[in-house]
PDB file of N, CA and C in Angstrom:
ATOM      1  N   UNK A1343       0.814  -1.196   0.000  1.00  0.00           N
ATOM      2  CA  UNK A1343       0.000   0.000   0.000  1.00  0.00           C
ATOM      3  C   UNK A1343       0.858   1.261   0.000  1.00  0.00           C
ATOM      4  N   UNK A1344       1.990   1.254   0.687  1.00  0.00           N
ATOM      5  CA  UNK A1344       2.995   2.263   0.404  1.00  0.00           C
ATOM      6  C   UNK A1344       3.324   3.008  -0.849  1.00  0.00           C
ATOM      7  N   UNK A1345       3.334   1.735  -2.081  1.00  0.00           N
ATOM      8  CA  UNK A1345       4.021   2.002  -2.814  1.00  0.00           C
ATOM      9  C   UNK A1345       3.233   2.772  -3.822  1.00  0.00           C
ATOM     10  N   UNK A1346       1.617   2.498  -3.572  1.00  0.00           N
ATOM     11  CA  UNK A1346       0.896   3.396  -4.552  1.00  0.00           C
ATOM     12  C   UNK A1346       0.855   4.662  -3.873  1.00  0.00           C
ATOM     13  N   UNK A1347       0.787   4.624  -2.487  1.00  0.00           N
ATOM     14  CA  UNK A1347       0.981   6.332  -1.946  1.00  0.00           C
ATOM     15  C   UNK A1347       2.012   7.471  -2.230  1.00  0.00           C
ATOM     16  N   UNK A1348       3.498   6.633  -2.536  1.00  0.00           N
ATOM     17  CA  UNK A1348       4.471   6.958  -2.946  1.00  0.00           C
ATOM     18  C   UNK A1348       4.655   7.473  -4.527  1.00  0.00           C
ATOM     19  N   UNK A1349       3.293   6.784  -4.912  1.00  0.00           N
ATOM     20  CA  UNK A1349       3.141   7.222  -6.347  1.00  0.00           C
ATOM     21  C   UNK A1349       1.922   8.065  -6.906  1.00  0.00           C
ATOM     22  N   UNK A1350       1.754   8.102  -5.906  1.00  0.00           N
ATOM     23  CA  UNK A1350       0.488   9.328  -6.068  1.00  0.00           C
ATOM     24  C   UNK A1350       1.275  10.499  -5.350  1.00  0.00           C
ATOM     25  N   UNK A1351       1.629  10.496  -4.582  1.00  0.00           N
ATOM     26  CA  UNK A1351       2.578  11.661  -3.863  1.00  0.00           C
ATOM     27  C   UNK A1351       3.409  11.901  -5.091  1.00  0.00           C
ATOM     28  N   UNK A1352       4.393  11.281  -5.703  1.00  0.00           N
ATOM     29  CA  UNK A1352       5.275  11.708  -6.811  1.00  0.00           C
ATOM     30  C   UNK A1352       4.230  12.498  -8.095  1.00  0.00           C
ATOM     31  N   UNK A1353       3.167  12.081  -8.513  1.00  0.00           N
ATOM     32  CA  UNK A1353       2.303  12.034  -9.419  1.00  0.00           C
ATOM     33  C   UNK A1353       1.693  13.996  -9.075  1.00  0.00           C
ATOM     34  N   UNK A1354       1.574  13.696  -8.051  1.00  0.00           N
ATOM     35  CA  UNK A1354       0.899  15.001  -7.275  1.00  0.00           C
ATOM     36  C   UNK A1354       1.982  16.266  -7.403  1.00  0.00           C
ATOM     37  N   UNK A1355       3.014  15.481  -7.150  1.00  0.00           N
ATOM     38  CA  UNK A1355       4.411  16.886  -6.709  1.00  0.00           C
ATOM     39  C   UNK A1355       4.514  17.525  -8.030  1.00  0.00           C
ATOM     40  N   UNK A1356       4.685  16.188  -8.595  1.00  0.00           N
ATOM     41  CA  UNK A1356       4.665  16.988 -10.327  1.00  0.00           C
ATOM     42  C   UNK A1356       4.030  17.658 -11.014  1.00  0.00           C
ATOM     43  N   UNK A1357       2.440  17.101 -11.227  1.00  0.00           N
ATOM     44  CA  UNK A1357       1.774  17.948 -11.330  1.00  0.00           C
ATOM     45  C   UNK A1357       1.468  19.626 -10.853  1.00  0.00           C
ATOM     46  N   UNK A1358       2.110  20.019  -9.404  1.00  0.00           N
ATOM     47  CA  UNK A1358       1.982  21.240  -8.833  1.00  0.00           C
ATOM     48  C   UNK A1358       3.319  21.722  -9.656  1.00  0.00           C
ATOM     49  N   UNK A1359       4.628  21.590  -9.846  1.00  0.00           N
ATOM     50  CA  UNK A1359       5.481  21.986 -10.385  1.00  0.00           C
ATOM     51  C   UNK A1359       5.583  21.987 -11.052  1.00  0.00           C
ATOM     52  N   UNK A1360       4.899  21.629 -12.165  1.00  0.00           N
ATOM     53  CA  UNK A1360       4.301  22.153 -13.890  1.00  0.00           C
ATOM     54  C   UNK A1360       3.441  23.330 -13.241  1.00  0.00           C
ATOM     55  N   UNK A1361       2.492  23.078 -13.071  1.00  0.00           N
ATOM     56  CA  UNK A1361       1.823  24.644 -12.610  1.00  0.00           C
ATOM     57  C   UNK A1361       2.440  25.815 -12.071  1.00  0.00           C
ATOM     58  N   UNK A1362       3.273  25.505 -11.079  1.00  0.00           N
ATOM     59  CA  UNK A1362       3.273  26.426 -10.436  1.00  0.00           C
ATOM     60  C   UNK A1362       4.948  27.524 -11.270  1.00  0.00           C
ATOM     61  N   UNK A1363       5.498  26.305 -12.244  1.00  0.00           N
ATOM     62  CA  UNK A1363       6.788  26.769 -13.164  1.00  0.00           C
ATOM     63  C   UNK A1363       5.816  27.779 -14.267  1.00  0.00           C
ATOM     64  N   UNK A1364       4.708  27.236 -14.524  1.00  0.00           N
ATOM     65  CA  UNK A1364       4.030  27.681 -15.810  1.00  0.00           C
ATOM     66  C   UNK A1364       3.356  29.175 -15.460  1.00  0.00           C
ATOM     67  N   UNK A1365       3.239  29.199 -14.012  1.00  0.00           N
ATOM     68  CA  UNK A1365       2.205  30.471 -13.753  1.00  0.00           C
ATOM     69  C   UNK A1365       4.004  31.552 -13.833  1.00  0.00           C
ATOM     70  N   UNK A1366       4.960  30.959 -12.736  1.00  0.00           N
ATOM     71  CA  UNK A1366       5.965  31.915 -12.746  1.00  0.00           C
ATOM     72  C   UNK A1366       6.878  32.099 -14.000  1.00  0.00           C
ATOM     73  N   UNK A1367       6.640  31.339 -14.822  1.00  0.00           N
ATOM     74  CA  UNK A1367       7.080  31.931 -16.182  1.00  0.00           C
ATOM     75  C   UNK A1367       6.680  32.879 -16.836  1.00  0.00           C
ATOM     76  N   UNK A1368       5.002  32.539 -16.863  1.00  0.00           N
ATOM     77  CA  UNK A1368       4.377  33.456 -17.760  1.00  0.00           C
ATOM     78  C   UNK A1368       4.392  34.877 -16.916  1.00  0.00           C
ATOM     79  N   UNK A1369       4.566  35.236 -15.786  1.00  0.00           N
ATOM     80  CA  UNK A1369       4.380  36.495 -14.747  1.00  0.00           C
ATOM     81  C   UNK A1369       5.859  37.092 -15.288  1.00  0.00           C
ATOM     82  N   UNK A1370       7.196  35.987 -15.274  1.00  0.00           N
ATOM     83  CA  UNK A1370       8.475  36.548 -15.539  1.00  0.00           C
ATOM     84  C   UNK A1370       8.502  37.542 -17.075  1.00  0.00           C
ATOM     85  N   UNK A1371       7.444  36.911 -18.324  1.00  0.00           N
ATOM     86  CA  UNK A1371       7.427  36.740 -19.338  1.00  0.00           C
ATOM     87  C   UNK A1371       6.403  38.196 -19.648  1.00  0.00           C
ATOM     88  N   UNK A1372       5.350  38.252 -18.748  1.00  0.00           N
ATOM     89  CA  UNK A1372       4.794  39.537 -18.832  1.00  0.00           C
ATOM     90  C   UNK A1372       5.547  40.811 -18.390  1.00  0.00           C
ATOM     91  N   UNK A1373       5.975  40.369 -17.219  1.00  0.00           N
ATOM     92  CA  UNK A1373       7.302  41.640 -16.654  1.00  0.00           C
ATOM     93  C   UNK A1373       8.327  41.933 -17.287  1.00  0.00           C
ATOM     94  N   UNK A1374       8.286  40.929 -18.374  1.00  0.00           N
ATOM     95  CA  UNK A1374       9.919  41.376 -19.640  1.00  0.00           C
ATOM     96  C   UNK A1374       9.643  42.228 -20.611  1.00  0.00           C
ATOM     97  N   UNK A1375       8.015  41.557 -21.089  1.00  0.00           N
ATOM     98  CA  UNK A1375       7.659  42.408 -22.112  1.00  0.00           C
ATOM     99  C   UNK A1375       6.910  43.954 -21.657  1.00  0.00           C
ATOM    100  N   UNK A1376       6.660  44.318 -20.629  1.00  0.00           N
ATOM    101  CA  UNK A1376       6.371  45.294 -20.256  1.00  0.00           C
ATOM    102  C   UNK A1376       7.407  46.279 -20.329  1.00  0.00           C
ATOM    103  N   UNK A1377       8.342  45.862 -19.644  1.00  0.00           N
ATOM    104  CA  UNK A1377       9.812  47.126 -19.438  1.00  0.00           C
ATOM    105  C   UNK A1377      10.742  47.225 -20.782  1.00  0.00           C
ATOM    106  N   UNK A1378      11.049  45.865 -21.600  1.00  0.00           N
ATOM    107  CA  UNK A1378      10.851  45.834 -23.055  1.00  0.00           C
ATOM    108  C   UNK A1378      10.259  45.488 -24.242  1.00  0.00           C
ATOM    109  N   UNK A1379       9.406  46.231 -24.398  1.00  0.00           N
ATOM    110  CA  UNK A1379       8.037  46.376 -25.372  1.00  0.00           C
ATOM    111  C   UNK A1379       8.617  45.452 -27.152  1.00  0.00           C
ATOM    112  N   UNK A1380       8.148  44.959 -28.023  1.00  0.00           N
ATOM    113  CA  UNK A1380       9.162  44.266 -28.734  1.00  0.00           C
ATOM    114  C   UNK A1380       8.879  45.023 -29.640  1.00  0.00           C
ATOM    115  N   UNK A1381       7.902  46.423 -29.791  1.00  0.00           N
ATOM    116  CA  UNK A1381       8.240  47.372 -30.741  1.00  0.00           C
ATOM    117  C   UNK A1381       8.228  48.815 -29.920  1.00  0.00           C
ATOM    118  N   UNK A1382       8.878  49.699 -30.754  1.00  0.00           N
ATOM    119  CA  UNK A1382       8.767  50.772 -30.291  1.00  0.00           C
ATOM    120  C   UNK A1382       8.556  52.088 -31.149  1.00  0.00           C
ATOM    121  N   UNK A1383       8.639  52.855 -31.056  1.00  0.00           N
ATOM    122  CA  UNK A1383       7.838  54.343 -32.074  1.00  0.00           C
ATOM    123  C   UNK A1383       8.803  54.400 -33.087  1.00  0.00           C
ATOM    124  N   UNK A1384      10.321  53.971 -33.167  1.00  0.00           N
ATOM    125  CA  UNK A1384      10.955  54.141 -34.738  1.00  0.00           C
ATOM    126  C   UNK A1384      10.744  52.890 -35.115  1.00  0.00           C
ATOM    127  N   UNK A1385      10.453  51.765 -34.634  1.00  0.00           N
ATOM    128  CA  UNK A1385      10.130  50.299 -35.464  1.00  0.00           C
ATOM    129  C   UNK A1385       8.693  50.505 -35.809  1.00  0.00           C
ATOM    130  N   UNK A1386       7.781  51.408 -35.528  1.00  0.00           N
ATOM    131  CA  UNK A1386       6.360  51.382 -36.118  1.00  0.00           C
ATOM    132  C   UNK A1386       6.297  52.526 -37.125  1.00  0.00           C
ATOM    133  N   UNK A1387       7.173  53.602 -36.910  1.00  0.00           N
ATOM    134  CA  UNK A1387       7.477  54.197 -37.700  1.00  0.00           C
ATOM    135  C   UNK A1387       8.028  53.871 -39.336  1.00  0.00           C
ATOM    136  N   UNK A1388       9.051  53.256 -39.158  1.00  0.00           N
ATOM    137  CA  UNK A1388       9.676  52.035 -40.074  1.00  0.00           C
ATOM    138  C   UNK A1388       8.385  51.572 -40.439  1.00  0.00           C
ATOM    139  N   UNK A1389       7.940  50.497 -39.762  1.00  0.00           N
ATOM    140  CA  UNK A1389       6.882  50.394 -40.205  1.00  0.00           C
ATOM    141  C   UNK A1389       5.465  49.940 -41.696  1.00  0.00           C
ATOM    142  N   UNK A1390       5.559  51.523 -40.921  1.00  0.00           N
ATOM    143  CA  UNK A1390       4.258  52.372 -41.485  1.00  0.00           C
ATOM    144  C   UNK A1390       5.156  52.952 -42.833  1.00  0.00           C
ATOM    145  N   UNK A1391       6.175  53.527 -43.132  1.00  0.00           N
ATOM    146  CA  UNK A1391       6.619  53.819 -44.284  1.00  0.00           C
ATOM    147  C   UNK A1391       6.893  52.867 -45.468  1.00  0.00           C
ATOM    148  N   UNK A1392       7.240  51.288 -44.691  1.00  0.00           N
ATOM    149  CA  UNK A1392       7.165  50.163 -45.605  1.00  0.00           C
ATOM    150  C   UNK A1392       5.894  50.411 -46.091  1.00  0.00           C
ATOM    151  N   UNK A1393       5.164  50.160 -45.570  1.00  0.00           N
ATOM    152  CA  UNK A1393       3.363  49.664 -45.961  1.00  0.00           C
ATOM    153  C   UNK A1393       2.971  51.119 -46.578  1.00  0.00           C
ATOM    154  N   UNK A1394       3.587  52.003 -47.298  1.00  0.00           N
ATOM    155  CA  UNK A1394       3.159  53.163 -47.699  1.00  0.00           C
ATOM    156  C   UNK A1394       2.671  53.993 -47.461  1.00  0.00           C
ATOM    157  N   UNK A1395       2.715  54.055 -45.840  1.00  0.00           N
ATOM    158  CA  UNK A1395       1.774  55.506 -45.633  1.00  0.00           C
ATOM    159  C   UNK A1395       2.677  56.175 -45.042  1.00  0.00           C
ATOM    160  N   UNK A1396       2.382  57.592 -44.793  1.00  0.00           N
ATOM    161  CA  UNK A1396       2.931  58.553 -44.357  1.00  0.00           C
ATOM    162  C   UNK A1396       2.492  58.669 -42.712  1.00  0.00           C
ATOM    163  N   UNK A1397       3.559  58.233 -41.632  1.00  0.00           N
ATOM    164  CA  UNK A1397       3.400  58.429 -39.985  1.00  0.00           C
ATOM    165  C   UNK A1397       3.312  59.522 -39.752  1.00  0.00           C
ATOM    166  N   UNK A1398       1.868  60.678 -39.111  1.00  0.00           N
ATOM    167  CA  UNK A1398       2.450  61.145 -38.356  1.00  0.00           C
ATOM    168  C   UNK A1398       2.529  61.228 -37.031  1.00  0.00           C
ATOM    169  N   UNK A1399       3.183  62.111 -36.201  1.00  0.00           N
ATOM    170  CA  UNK A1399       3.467  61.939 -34.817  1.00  0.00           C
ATOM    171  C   UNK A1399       2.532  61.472 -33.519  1.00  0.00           C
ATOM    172  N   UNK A1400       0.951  61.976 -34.413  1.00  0.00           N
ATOM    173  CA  UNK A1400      -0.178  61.729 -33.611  1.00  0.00           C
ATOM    174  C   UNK A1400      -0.731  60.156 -33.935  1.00  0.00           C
ATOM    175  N   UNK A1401      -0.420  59.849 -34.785  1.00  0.00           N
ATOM    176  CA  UNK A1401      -0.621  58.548 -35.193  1.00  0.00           C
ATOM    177  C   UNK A1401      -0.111  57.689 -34.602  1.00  0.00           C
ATOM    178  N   UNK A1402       1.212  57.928 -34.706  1.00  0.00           N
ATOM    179  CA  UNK A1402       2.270  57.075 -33.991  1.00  0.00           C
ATOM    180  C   UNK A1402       1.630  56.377 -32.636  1.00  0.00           C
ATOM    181  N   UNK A1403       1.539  57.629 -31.865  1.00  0.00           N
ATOM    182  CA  UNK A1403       1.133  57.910 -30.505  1.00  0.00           C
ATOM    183  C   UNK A1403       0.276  56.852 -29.966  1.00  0.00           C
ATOM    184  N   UNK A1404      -1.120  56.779 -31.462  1.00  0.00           N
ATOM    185  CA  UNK A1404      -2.151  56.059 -30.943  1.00  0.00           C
ATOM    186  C   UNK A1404      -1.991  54.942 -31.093  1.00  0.00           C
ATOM    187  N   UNK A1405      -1.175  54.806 -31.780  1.00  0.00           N
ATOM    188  CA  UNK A1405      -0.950  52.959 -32.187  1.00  0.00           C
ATOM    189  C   UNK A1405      -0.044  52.327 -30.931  1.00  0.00           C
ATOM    190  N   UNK A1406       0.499  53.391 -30.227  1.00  0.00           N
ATOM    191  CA  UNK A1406       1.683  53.034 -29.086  1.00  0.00           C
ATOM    192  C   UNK A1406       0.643  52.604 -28.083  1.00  0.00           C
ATOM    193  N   UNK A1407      -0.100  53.783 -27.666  1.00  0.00           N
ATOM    194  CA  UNK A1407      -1.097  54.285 -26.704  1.00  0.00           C
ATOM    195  C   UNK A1407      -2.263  52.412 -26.690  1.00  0.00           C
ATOM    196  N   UNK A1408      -2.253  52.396 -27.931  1.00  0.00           N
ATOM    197  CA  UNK A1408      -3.527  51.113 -28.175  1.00  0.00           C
ATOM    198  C   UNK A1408      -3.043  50.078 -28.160  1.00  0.00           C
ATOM    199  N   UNK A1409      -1.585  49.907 -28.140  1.00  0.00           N
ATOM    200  CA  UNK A1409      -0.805  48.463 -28.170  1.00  0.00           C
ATOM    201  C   UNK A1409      -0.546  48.698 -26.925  1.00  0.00           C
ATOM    202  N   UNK A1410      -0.387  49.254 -26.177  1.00  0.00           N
ATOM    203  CA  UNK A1410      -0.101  49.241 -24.379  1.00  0.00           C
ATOM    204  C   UNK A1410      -1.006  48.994 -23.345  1.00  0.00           C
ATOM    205  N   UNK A1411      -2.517  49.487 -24.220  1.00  0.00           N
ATOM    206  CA  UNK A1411      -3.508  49.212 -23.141  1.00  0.00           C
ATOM    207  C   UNK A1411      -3.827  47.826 -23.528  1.00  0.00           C
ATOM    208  N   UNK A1412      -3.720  47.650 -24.759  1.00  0.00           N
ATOM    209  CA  UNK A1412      -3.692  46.035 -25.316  1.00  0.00           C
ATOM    210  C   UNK A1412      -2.786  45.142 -23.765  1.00  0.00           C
ATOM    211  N   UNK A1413      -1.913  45.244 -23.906  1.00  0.00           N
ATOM    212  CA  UNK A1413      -1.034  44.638 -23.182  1.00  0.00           C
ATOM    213  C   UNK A1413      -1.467  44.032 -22.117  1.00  0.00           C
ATOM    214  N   UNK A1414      -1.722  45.726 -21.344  1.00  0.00           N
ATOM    215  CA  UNK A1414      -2.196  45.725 -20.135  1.00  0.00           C
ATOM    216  C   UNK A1414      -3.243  45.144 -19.669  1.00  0.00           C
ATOM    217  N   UNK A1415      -4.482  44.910 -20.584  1.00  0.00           N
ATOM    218  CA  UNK A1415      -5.468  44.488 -20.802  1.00  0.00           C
ATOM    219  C   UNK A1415      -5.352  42.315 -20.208  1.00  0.00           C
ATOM    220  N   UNK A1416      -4.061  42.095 -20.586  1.00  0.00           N
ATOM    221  CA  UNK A1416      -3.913  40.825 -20.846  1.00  0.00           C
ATOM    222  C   UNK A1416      -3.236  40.488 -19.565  1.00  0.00           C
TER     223      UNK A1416
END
């Protein structure tokens, strides 16, 4: 009888340490991309001149402004 307790205890530990690796990853993974954003106002700038339009400064702004509350949102 030990030996299935021993294996439900192992079965159990593991299971919490997938979870509990998966929650502190994704928290590490939100706190990275927050402080470095993976675009920023001259890469959307860039951009926006590939795809043919003309950026301007107020534009920029909102697309920054709407990808941040995006973020935050998540």
């Amino acid at each position: 009888m030990s030996t299935v307790l021993w294996i439900i205890f192992i079965v159990v530990a593991l299971l919490a340490g997938i979870a509990l690796g998966f929650f502190i990853a994704r928290k590490y993974m939100m706190n990275y991309l927050k402080k470095n954003p993976p675009i920023n106002e001259q890469m959307l700038r860039t951009l926006m001149m590939q795809m043919g339009q003309k950026p301007s400064q107020k534009k920029i702004k909102q697309m920054m402004r709407s990808m941040n509350n995006q973020m935050d949102n998540k």
